[in-house]
């Protein structure tokens, strides 16, 4: 039996990291690019390049546009959270009944929006701690080893094709509590990233604002419990400070987005946390204040506030 094709929607940092590793393992991969202009730019490059431990390799992965007519049985959505819903809508007509859709987006909210849009597909949420960035168009640098948790919130066991990920050296495991994982990562992000933007600092410099970070952690823990995620609240405070010291020299992803004039994923991180708190009647004044300050900051930079 022929292996199922991995369709990768979004050839940015993470999409390229997954696509090149799958192709390297000999698996069939197709990139889905937004239009003919991007397809021409990709063709001119001759493939997708992965830089890992100083070694560069280019993989001539076949690519197509959203409008191609090849049916899709397995789709990896690697767009930003704010692009995911629209991007999936553009290929919804190509999805085979019961198709698997892996959603790599950070934060929460976009995954549920996509799932509601394609009720006949099986949506699998992924929480990734791997790190990658683009050094050029269609060229990705594997910058941080990490792990990928997959789950659909229903099944306790993962699909057989997870063996393909392991063979492709994509570290992953299935979890019965993917929402807990995503909530935990969202809380870590909310406690660290907005403050690095507001104070214009590296992660480690938040040690100087430990009281404020600690108060945010207390509030986030209450919100997590109110949202039915008590496990994600356990030890949050300690983990936030562990991350701050382990990544002291790094600039957070949100800091980098703002510094490079790119739209942030605020609505799916801090925005989602504030809305969830309000929905559950859990007061979160510090989170609300931090969000308002961040929005004001983004607007002064001419960046979208959502
Ligand atoms: P990225 O580098 O900006 O890549 C996003 C890609 O999506 C871009 O290549 C973009 O195309 C493409 N795209 C957007 N809309 C599209 C559409 N309608 N059709 C086709 N392609 C479309 O983003 P990223 O850093 O990989 O992040 C993706 C998600 O993973 C985010 O939610 C992020 O938070 C999460 N994440 C990233 C990392 C990381 O290290 N990068 C780690 C963990 C989680 P163009 O190139 O044409 O603009």
Tab-separated table of C-alpha atoms and ligand atoms in Angstrom, residues 9-15 32-34 38 66 78-81 83 87 104-106 128 130-132 134 185 265, ligand 1:
chain	number	residue	atom	x	y	z
A	9	UNK	CA	-0.008	24.061	4.362
A	10	UNK	CA	2.363	26.957	5.063
A	11	UNK	CA	6.047	26.660	4.137
A	12	UNK	CA	7.271	28.969	6.916
A	13	UNK	CA	9.576	28.070	9.799
A	14	UNK	CA	7.768	25.169	11.421
A	15	UNK	CA	6.110	23.889	8.214
A	32	UNK	CA	0.826	23.931	-0.429
A	33	UNK	CA	1.729	27.532	-1.238
A	34	UNK	CA	-0.687	30.434	-1.309
A	38	UNK	CA	4.921	31.940	-4.219
A	66	UNK	CA	-4.165	26.041	-2.728
A	78	UNK	CA	1.684	25.335	9.765
A	79	UNK	CA	0.333	28.887	9.353
A	80	UNK	CA	0.189	31.431	12.155
A	81	UNK	CA	-2.901	31.149	14.374
A	83	UNK	CA	-4.146	32.676	9.218
A	87	UNK	CA	-6.017	28.861	4.913
A	104	UNK	CA	0.586	23.325	14.824
A	105	UNK	CA	-0.659	26.721	16.016
A	106	UNK	CA	0.459	28.238	19.287
A	128	UNK	CA	5.387	22.039	19.925
A	130	UNK	CA	10.762	22.876	18.878
A	131	UNK	CA	12.322	26.098	17.595
A	132	UNK	CA	12.958	27.159	14.006
A	134	UNK	CA	13.739	31.291	8.356
A	185	UNK	CA	2.146	26.517	27.255
A	265	UNK	CA	-0.535	36.062	18.042
B	1	LIG	P1	5.867	31.489	9.773
B	1	LIG	O1	7.334	31.240	9.649
B	1	LIG	O2	5.364	32.898	9.657
B	1	LIG	O3	5.156	30.594	8.670
B	1	LIG	C1	3.787	30.673	8.385
B	1	LIG	C2	3.616	30.269	6.926
B	1	LIG	O4	2.225	30.193	6.642
B	1	LIG	C3	4.215	31.287	5.948
B	1	LIG	O5	5.094	30.598	5.087
B	1	LIG	C4	3.009	31.793	5.174
B	1	LIG	O6	3.223	31.995	3.804
B	1	LIG	C5	2.059	30.620	5.311
B	1	LIG	N1	0.658	30.975	5.054
B	1	LIG	C6	-0.132	31.856	5.716
B	1	LIG	N2	-1.354	31.899	5.168
B	1	LIG	C7	-1.331	31.025	4.113
B	1	LIG	C8	-2.286	30.617	3.155
B	1	LIG	N3	-3.525	31.127	3.135
B	1	LIG	N4	-1.917	29.693	2.240
B	1	LIG	C9	-0.668	29.180	2.219
B	1	LIG	N5	0.281	29.508	3.109
B	1	LIG	C10	-0.050	30.431	4.042
B	1	LIG	O7	5.313	30.923	11.134
B	1	LIG	P2	5.955	29.820	12.111
B	1	LIG	O8	7.000	30.454	12.948
B	1	LIG	O9	6.294	28.590	11.331
B	1	LIG	O10	4.724	29.538	13.067
B	1	LIG	C11	3.603	28.730	12.714
B	1	LIG	C12	2.850	28.399	13.995
B	1	LIG	O11	3.670	27.554	14.797
B	1	LIG	C13	2.551	29.627	14.870
B	1	LIG	O12	1.319	29.502	15.508
B	1	LIG	C14	3.680	29.622	15.886
B	1	LIG	O13	3.354	30.270	17.107
B	1	LIG	C15	3.855	28.118	16.102
B	1	LIG	N6	5.181	27.761	16.585
B	1	LIG	C16	6.303	28.199	15.948
B	1	LIG	C17	7.555	27.836	16.434
B	1	LIG	C18	8.833	28.291	15.758
B	1	LIG	O14	9.923	28.034	16.301
B	1	LIG	N7	8.786	28.937	14.608
B	1	LIG	C19	7.647	27.003	17.582
B	1	LIG	C20	6.482	26.555	18.195
B	1	LIG	C21	5.251	26.948	17.700
B	1	LIG	P3	4.191	33.123	3.188
B	1	LIG	O15	5.572	32.574	3.340
B	1	LIG	O16	3.741	33.150	1.762
B	1	LIG	O17	3.912	34.369	3.949
